[in-house]
GROMACS .gro file of C-alpha atoms in nm:
model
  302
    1UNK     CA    1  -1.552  -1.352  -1.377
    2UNK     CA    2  -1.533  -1.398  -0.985
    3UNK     CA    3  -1.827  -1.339  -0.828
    4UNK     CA    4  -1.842  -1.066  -0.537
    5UNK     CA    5  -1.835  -1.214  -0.148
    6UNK     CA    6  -2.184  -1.182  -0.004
    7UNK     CA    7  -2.187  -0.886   0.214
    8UNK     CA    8  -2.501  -0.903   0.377
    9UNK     CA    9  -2.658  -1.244   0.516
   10UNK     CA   10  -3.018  -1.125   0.557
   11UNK     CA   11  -3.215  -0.777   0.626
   12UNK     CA   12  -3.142  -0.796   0.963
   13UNK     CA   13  -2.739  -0.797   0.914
   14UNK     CA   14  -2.756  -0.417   0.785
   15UNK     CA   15  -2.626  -0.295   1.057
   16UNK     CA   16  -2.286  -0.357   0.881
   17UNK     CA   17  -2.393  -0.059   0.693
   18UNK     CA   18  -2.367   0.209   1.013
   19UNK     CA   19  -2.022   0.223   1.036
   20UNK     CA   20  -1.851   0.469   0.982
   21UNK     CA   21  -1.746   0.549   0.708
   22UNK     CA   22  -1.496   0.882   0.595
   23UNK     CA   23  -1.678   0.974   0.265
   24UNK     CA   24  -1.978   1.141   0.135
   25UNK     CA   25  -2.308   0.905   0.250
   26UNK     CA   26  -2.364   1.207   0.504
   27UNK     CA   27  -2.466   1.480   0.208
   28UNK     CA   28  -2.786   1.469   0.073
   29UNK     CA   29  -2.822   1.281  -0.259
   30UNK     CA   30  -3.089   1.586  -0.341
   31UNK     CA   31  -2.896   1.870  -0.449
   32UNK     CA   32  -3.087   2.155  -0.665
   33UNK     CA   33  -2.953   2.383  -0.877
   34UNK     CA   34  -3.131   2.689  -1.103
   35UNK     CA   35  -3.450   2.447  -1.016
   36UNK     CA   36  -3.274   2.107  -1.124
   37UNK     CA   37  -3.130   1.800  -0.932
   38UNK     CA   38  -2.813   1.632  -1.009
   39UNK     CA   39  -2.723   1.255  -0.906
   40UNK     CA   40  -2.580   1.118  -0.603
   41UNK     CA   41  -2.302   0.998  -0.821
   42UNK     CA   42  -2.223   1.346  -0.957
   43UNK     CA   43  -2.176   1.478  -0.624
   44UNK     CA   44  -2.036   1.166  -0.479
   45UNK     CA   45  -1.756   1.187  -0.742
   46UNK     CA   46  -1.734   1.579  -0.713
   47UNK     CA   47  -1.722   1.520  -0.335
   48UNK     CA   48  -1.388   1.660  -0.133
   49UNK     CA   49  -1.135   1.347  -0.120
   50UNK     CA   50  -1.286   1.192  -0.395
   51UNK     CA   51  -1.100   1.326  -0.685
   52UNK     CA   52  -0.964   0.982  -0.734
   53UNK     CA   53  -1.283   0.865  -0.871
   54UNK     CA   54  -1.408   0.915  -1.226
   55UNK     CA   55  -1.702   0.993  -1.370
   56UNK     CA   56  -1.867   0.630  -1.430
   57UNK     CA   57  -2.157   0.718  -1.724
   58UNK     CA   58  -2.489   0.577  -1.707
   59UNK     CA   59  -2.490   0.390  -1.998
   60UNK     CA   60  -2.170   0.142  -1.807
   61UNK     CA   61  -2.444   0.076  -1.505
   62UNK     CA   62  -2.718   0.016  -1.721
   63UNK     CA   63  -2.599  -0.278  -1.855
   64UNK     CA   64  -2.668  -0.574  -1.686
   65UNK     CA   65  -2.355  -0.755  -1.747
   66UNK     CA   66  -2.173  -0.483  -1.589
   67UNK     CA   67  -2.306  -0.573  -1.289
   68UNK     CA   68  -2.299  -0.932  -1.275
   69UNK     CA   69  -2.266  -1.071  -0.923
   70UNK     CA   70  -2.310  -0.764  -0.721
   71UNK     CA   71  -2.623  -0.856  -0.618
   72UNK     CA   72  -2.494  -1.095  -0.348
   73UNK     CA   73  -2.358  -0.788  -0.153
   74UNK     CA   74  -2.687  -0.726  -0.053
   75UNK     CA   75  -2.963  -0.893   0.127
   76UNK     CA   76  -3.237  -0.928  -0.167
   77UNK     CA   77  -3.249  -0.858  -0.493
   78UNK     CA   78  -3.486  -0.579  -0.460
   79UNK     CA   79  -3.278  -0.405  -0.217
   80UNK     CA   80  -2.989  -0.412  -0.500
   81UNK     CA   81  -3.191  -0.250  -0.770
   82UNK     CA   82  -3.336   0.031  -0.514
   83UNK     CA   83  -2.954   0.095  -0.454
   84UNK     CA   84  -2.868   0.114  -0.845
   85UNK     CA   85  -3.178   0.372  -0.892
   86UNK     CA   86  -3.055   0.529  -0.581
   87UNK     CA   87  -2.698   0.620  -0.774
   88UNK     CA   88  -2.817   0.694  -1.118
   89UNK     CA   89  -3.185   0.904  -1.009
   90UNK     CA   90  -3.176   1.220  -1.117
   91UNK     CA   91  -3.485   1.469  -1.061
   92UNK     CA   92  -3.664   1.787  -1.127
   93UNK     CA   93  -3.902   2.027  -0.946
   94UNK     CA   94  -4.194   1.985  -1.225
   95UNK     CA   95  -4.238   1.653  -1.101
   96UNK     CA   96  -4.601   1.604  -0.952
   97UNK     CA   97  -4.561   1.225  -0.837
   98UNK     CA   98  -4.461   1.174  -0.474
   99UNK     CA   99  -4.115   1.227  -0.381
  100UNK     CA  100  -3.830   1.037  -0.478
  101UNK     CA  101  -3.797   0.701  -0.256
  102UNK     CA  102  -3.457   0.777  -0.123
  103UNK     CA  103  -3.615   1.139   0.051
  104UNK     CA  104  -3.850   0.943   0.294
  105UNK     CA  105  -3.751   0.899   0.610
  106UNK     CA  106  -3.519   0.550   0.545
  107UNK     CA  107  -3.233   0.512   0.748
  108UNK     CA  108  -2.860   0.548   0.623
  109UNK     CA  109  -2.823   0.176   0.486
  110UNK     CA  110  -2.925   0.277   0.137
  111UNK     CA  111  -2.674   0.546   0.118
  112UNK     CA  112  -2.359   0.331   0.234
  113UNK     CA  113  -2.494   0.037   0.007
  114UNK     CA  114  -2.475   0.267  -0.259
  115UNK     CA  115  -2.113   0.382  -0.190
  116UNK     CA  116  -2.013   0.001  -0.157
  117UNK     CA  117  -2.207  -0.066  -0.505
  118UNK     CA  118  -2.054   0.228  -0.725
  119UNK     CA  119  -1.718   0.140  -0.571
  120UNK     CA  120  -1.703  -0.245  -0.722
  121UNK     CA  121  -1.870  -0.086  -1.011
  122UNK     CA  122  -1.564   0.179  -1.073
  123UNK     CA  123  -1.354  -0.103  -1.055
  124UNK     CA  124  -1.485  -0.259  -1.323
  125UNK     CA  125  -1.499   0.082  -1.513
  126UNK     CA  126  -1.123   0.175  -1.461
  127UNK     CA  127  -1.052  -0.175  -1.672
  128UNK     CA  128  -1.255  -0.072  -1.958
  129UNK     CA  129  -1.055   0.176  -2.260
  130UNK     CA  130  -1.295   0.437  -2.135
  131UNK     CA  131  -1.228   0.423  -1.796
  132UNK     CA  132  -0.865   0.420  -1.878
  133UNK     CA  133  -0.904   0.768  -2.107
  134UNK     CA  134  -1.074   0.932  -1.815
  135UNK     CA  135  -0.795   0.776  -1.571
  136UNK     CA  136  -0.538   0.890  -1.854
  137UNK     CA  137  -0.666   1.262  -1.872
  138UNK     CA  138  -0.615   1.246  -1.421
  139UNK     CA  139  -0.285   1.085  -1.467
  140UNK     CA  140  -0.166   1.361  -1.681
  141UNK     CA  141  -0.250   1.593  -1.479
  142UNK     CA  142  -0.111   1.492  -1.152
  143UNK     CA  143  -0.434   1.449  -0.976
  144UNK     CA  144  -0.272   1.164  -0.825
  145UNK     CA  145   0.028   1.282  -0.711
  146UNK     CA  146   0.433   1.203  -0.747
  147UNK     CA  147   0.658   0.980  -0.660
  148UNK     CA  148   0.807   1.075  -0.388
  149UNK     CA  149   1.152   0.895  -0.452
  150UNK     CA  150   1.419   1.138  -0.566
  151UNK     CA  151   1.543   0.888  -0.849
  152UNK     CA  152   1.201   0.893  -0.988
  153UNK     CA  153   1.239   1.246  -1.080
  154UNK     CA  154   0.844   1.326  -0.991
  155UNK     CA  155   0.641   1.037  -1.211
  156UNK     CA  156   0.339   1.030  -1.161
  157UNK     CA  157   0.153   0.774  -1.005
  158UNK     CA  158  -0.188   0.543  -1.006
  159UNK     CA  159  -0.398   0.477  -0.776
  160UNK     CA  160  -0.395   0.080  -0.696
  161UNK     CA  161  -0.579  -0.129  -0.429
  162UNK     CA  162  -0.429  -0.374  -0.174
  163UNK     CA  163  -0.716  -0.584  -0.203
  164UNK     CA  164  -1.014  -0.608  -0.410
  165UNK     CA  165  -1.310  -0.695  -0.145
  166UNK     CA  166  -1.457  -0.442   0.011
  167UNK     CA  167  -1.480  -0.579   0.361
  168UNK     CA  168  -1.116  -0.546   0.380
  169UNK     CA  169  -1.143  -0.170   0.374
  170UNK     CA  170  -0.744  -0.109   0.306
  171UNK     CA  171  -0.717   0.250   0.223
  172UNK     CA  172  -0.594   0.314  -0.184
  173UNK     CA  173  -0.236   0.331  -0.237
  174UNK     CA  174  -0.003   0.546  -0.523
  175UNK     CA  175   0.189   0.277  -0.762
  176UNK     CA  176   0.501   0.422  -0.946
  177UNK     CA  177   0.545   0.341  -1.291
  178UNK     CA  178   0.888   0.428  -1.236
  179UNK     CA  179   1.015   0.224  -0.926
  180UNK     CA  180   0.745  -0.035  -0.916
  181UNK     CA  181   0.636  -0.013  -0.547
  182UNK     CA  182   0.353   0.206  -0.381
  183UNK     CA  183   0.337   0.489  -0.116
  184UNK     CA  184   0.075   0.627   0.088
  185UNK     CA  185  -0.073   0.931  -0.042
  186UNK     CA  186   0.052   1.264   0.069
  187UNK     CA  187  -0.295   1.374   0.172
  188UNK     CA  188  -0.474   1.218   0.446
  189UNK     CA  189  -0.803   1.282   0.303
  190UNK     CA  190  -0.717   1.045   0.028
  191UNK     CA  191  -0.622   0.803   0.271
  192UNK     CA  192  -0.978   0.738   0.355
  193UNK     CA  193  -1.090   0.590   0.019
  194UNK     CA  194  -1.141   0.242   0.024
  195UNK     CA  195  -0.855   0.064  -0.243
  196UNK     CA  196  -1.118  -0.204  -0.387
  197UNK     CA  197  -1.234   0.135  -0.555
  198UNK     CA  198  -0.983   0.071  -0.795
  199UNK     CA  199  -0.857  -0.303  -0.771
  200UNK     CA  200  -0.502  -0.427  -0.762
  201UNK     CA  201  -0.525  -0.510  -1.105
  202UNK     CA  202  -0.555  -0.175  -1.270
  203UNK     CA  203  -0.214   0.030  -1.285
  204UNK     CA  204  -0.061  -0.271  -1.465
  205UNK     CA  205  -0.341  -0.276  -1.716
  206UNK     CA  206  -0.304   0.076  -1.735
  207UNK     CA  207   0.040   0.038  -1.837
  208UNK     CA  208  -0.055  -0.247  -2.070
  209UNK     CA  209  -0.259  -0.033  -2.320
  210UNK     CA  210  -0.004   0.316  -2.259
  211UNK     CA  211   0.314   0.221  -2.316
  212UNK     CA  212   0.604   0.326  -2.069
  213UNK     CA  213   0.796   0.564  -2.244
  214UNK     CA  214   0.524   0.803  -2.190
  215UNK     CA  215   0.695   0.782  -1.785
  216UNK     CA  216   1.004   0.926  -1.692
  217UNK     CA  217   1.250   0.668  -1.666
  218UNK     CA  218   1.418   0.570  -1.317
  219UNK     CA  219   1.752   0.695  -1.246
  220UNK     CA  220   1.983   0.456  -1.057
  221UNK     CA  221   2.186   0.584  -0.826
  222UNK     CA  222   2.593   0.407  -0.907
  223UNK     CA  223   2.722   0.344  -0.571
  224UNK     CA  224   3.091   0.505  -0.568
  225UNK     CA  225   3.392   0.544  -0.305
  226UNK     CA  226   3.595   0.839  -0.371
  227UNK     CA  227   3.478   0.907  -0.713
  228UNK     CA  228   3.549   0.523  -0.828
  229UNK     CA  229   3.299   0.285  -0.901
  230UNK     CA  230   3.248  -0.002  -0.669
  231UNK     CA  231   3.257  -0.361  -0.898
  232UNK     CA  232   2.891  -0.601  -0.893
  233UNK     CA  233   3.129  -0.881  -0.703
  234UNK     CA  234   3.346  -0.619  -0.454
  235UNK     CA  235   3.023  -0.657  -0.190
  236UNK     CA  236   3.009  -1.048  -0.218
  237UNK     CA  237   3.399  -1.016  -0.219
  238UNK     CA  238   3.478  -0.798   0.081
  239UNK     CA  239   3.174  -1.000   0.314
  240UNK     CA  240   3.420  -1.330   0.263
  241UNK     CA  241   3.709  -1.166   0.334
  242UNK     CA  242   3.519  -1.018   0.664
  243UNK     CA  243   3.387  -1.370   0.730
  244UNK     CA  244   3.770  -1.501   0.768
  245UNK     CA  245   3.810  -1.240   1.078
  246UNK     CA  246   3.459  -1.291   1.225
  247UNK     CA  247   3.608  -1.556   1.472
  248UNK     CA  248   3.906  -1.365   1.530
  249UNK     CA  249   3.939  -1.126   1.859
  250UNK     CA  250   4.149  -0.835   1.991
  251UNK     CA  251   4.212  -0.887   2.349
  252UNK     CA  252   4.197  -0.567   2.551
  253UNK     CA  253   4.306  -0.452   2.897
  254UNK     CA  254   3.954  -0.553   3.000
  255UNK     CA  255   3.752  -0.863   3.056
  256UNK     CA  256   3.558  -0.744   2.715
  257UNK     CA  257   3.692  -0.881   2.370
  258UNK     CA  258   3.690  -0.716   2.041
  259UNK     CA  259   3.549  -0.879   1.794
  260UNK     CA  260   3.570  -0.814   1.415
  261UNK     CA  261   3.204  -0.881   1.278
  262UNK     CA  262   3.117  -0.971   0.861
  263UNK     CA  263   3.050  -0.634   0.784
  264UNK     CA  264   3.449  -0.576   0.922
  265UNK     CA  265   3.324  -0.352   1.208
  266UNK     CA  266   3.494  -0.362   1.558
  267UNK     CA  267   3.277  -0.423   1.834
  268UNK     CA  268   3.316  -0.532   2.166
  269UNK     CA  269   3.180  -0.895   2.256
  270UNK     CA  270   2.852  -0.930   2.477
  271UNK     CA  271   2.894  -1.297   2.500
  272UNK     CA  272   2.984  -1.373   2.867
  273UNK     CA  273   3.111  -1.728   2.863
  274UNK     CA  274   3.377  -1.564   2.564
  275UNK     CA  275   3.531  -1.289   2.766
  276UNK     CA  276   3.575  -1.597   3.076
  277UNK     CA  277   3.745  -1.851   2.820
  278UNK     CA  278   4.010  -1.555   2.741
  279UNK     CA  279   4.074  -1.453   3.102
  280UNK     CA  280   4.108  -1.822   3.208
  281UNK     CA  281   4.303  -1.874   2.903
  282UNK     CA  282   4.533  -1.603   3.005
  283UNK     CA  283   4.528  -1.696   3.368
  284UNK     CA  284   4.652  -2.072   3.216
  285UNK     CA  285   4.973  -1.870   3.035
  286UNK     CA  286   5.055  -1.675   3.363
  287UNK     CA  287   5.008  -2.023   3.569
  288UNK     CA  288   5.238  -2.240   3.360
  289UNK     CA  289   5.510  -1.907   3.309
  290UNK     CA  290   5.518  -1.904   3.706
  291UNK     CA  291   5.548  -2.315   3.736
  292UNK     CA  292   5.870  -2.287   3.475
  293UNK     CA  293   5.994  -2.024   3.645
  294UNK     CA  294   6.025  -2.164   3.998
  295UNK     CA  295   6.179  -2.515   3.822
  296UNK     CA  296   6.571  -2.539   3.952
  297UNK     CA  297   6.819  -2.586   3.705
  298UNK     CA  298   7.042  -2.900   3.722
  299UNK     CA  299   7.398  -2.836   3.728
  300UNK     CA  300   7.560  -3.033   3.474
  301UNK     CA  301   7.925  -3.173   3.535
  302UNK     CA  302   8.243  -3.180   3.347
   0.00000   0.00000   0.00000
């Protein structure tokens, strides 16, 4: 497995962490309800433009192999494990203890270390059959959207990353089934989310384990003139036939030339130095017509 890119050279690099950032690391990770407290990854998941996400269960993070190399995106070790509590601590009023760590006043690192850390972690999630049901039950739904290509007939799409490190920060993109390329989502919100979220390996895993007739399948547009169909070879055909008239030209009245390009367009010439070779060609005709004509004709004898 390829390890992670260290994020973080020391304790004093965090500063890294106070960009900005367009997600959730503003809202508490404290939120009660009827007298209980759900996690930060609950709401961070539930959060608005974050319905990409899914639900990654405990039991995923909790295993250490899971989260192999992740610790060199962050300073120490212990720094790490305070921001894998951080995302799986959950709560309750009866507790007598002193507060949870992440309530004291800390600054804002720990949150946006936990956003980078659940993000590689979903990553790894959306490759495992689990990930993919939950991913599945989304797709089915059009949480992620259409295609927005009219031959496509509305697939839907899956969310795919340009790159998988997170210092990149390339927003996630929608892949097709259908067309095979990717889009921008339609919402700008969604635009936000960071693509290594989701990797650029997992829509064509996806598609690995679900086979593709569950998509609709792409309708090709037949390219026609006047009803007929055009042959494979009449493009390749017609652009040599153009090529024998691309160094042919249509004098005019004017200095300009027309000039019959490969596509067999007319268009007037912008080279210079060809409009003066055809006036001083036609300036050589008119010469040697007036030299001819001024010649006397001998008289010949009987």
């Amino acid at each position: 497995m390829e390890l992670a890119r260290p994020m973080l050279g020391d304790s004093s690099d965090r500063s890294l962490f106070n960009e900005r950032r367009c997600s959730v690391s503003s809202q508490s990770p404290r939120r009660i309800l009827k007298g209980k407290e759900i996690p930060w990854i609950d709401i961070f998941v539930q959060a608005r433009g974050n319905e990409f996400y899914v639900r990654v269960p405990d039991s995923f993070m909790m295993e250490g192999f899971n989260l192999l190399g992740l610790e060199n995106l962050l300073p120490t070790q212990e720094y790490f494990n305070e921001t894998v509590e951080y995302i799986m601590s959950t709560h309750t009023d009866s507790d007598e203890d002193s507060e949870p760590f992440y309530l004291n006043d800390m600054d804002n690192d720990i949150k946006t270390a936990s956003e980078v850390i659940f993000e590689h972690i979903h990553a790894r999630f959306l490759l495992t059959h689990h990930g993919m049901e939950l991913v599945k039950e989304k797709f089915l739904k059009v949480v992620y959207g259409r295609c927005p290509r009219v031959c496509c007939q509305g697939t839907p799409v899956l969310p795919v990353g340009l790159s998988d490190c997170w210092r990149d920060y390339l927003g996630v993109k929608l892949y097709c089934p259908s067309c095979d390329d990717i889009f921008h989502p339609k919402k700008y919100r969604f635009r936000e989310v960071n693509g290594a979220g989701f990797g650029r390996s997992f829509p064509h895993n996806f598609l690995m384990h679900y086979p593709r007739p569950i998509m609709f399948k792409d309708l090709k547009i037949e390219p026609r003139i006047h009803g007929f169909k055009i042959h494979p070879v009449g493009y390749s055909l017609q652009h040599v036939i153009s090529k024998r008239w691309e160094d042919i030209y249509v004098p005019t009245s004017k200095t300009k030339r027309l000039k019959v390009t490969t596509d067999g367009s007319l268009c007037y010439s912008t080279n210079r130095n060809e409009a003066d070779d055809e006036t001083d060609w036609m300036d050589h005709l008119k010469t040697k017509k007036k030299k001819y004509s001024k010649k006397k004709h001998m008289r010949i004898e009987d």
